[in-house]
PDB file of C-alpha atoms in Angstrom:
ATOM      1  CA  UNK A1326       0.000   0.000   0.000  1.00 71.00           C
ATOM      2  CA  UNK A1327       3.112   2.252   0.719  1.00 81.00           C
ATOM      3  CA  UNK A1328       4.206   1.738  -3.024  1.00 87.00           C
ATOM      4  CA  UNK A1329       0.723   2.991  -4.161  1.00 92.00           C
ATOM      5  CA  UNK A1330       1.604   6.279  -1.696  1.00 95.00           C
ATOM      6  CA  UNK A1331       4.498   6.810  -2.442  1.00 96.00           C
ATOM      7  CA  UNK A1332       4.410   6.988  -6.492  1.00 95.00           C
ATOM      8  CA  UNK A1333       1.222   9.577  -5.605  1.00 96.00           C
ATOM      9  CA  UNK A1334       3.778  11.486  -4.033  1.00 97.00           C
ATOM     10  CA  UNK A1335       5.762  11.142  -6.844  1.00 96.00           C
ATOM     11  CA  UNK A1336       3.681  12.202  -9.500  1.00 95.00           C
ATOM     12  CA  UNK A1337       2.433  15.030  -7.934  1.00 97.00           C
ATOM     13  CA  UNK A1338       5.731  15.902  -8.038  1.00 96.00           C
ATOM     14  CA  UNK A1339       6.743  15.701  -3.966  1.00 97.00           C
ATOM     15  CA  UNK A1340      10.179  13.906  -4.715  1.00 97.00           C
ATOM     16  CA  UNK A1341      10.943  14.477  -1.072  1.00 97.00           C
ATOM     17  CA  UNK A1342       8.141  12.908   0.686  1.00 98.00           C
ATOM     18  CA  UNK A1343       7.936   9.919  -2.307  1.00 98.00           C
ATOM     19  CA  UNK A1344      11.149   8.907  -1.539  1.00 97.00           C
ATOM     20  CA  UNK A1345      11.001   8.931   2.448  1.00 97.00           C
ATOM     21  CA  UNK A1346       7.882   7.040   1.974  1.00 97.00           C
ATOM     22  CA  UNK A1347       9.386   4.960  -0.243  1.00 97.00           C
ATOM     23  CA  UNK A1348      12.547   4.011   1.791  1.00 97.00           C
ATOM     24  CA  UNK A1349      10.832   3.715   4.289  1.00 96.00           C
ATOM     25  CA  UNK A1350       8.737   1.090   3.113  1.00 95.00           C
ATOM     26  CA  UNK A1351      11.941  -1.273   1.926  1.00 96.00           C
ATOM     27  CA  UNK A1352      13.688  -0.592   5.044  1.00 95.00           C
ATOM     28  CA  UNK A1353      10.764  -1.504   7.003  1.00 94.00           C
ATOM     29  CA  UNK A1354      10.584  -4.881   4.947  1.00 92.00           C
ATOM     30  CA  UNK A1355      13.636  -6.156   4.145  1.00 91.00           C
ATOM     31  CA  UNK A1356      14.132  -9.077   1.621  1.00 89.00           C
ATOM     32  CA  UNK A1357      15.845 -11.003   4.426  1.00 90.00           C
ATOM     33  CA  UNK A1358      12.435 -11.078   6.065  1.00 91.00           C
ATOM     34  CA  UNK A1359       9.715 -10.994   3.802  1.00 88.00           C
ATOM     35  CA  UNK A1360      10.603 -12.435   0.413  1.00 85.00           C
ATOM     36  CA  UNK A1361       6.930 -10.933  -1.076  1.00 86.00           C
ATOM     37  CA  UNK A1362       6.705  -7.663   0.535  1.00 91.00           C
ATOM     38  CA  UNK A1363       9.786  -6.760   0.083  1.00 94.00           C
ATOM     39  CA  UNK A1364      10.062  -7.133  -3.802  1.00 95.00           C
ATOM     40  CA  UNK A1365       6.893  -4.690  -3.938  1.00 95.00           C
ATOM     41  CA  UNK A1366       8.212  -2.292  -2.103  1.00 96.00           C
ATOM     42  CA  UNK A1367      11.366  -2.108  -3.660  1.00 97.00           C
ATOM     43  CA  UNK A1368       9.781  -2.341  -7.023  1.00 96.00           C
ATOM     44  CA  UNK A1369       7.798   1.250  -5.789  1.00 96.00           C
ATOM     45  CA  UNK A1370      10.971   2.698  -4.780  1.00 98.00           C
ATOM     46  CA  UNK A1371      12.436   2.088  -7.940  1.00 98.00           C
ATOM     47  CA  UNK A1372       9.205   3.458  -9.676  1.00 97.00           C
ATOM     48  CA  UNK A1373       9.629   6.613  -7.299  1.00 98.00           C
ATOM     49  CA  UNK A1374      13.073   6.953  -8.482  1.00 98.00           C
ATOM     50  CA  UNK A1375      12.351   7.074 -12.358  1.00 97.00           C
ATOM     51  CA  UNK A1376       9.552   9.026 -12.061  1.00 96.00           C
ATOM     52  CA  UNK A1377      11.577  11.592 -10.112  1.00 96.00           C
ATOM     53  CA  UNK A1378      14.162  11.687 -12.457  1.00 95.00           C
ATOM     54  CA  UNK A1379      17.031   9.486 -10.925  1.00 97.00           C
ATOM     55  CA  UNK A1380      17.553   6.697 -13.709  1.00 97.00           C
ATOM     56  CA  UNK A1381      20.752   5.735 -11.783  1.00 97.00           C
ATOM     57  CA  UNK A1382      19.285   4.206  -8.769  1.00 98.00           C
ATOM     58  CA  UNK A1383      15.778   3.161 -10.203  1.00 98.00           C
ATOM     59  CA  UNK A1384      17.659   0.924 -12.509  1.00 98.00           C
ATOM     60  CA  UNK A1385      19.985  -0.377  -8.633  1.00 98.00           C
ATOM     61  CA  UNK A1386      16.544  -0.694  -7.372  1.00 98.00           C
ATOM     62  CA  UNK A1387      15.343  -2.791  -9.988  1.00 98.00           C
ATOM     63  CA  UNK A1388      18.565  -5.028 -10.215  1.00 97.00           C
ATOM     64  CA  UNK A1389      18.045  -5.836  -6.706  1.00 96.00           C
ATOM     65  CA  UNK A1390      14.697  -7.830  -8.181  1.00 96.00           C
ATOM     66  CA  UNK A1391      14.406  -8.663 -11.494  1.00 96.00           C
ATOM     67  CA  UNK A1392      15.162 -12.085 -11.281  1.00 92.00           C
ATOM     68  CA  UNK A1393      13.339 -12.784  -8.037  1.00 92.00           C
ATOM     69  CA  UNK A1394       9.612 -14.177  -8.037  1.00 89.00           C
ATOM     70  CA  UNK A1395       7.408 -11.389  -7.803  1.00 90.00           C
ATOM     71  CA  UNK A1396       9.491  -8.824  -9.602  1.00 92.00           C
ATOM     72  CA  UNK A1397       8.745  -6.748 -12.362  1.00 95.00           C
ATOM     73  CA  UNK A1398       7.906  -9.409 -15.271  1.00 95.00           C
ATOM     74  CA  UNK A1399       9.086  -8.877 -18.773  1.00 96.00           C
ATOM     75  CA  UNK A1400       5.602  -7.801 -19.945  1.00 96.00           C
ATOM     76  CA  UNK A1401       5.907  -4.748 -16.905  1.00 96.00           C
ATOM     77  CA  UNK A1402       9.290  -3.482 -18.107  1.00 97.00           C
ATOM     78  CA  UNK A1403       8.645  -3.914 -21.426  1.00 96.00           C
ATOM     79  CA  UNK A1404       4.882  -2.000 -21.572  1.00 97.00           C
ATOM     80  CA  UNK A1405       4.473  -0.474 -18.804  1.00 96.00           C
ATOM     81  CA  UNK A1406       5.071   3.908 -19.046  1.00 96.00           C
ATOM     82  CA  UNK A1407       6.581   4.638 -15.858  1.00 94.00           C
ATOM     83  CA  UNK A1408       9.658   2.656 -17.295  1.00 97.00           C
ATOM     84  CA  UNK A1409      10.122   4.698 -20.517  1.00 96.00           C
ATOM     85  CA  UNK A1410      12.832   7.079 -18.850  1.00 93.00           C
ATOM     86  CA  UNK A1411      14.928   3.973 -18.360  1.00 96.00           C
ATOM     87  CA  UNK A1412      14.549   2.483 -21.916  1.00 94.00           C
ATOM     88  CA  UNK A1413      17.426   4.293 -23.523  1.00 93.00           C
ATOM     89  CA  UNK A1414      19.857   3.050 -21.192  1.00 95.00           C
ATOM     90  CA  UNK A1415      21.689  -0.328 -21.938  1.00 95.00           C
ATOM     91  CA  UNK A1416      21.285  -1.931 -18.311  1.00 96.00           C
ATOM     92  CA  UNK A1417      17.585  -1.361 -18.973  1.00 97.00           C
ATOM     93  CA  UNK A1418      17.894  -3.812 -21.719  1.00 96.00           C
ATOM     94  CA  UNK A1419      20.111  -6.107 -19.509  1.00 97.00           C
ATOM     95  CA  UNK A1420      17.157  -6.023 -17.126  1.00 97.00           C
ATOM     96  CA  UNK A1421      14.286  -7.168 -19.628  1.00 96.00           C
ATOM     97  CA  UNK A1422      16.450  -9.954 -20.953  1.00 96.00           C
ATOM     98  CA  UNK A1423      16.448 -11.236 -17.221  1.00 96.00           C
ATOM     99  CA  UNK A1424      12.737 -10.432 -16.737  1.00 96.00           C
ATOM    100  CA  UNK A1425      12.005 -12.585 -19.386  1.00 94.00           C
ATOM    101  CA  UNK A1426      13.795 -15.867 -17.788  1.00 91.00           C
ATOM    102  CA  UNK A1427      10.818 -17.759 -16.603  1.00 86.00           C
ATOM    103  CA  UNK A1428      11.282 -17.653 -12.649  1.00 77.00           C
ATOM    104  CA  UNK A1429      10.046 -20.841 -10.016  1.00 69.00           C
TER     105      UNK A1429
END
């Protein structure tokens, strides 16, 4: 639910409050504890962080889970808008090629 608060944030343009949100969030659930959770909220930080204009560590963020279950799928990165800012960049590509690796 975090994730859904903190991309509001986001695109009403509050980078500062999306991103405490967000961080909050992952460091509140960390992988180490809850395999599911955490993957969503990371995911949302990662959104946070490309909608705010910080390709850098959106694309971190979403190295931390592409390959895990219940990461972005390939469909997600490929499709989805909120990951056009990343598109042009070559680890983006890296990323989808692991998205698409079917995951048990």
């Amino acid at each position: 639910m975090t994730g859904y608060l903190a991309t509001a944030y986001a695109g009403l343009g509050q980078k500062d409050v999306a991103l405490r949100i967000a961080k909050g969030a992952v460091n509140a659930c960390p992988i180490s504890s809850d395999s599911i959770d955490s993957v969503n909220c990371i995911d949302a930080l990662a959104a946070v962080y490309a909608m705010t204009g910080d390709p850098e560590s959106a694309l971190n963020e979403l190295a931390k889970i592409v390959i895990l279950p219940g990461g972005p799928t390939y469909g997600d990165l490929r499709f989805n808008p909120g990951w056009d800012k990343l598109r042009q960049d070559s680890r983006f590509a890296t990323l989808l090629n692991q998205a698409a690796i079917p995951r048990l």
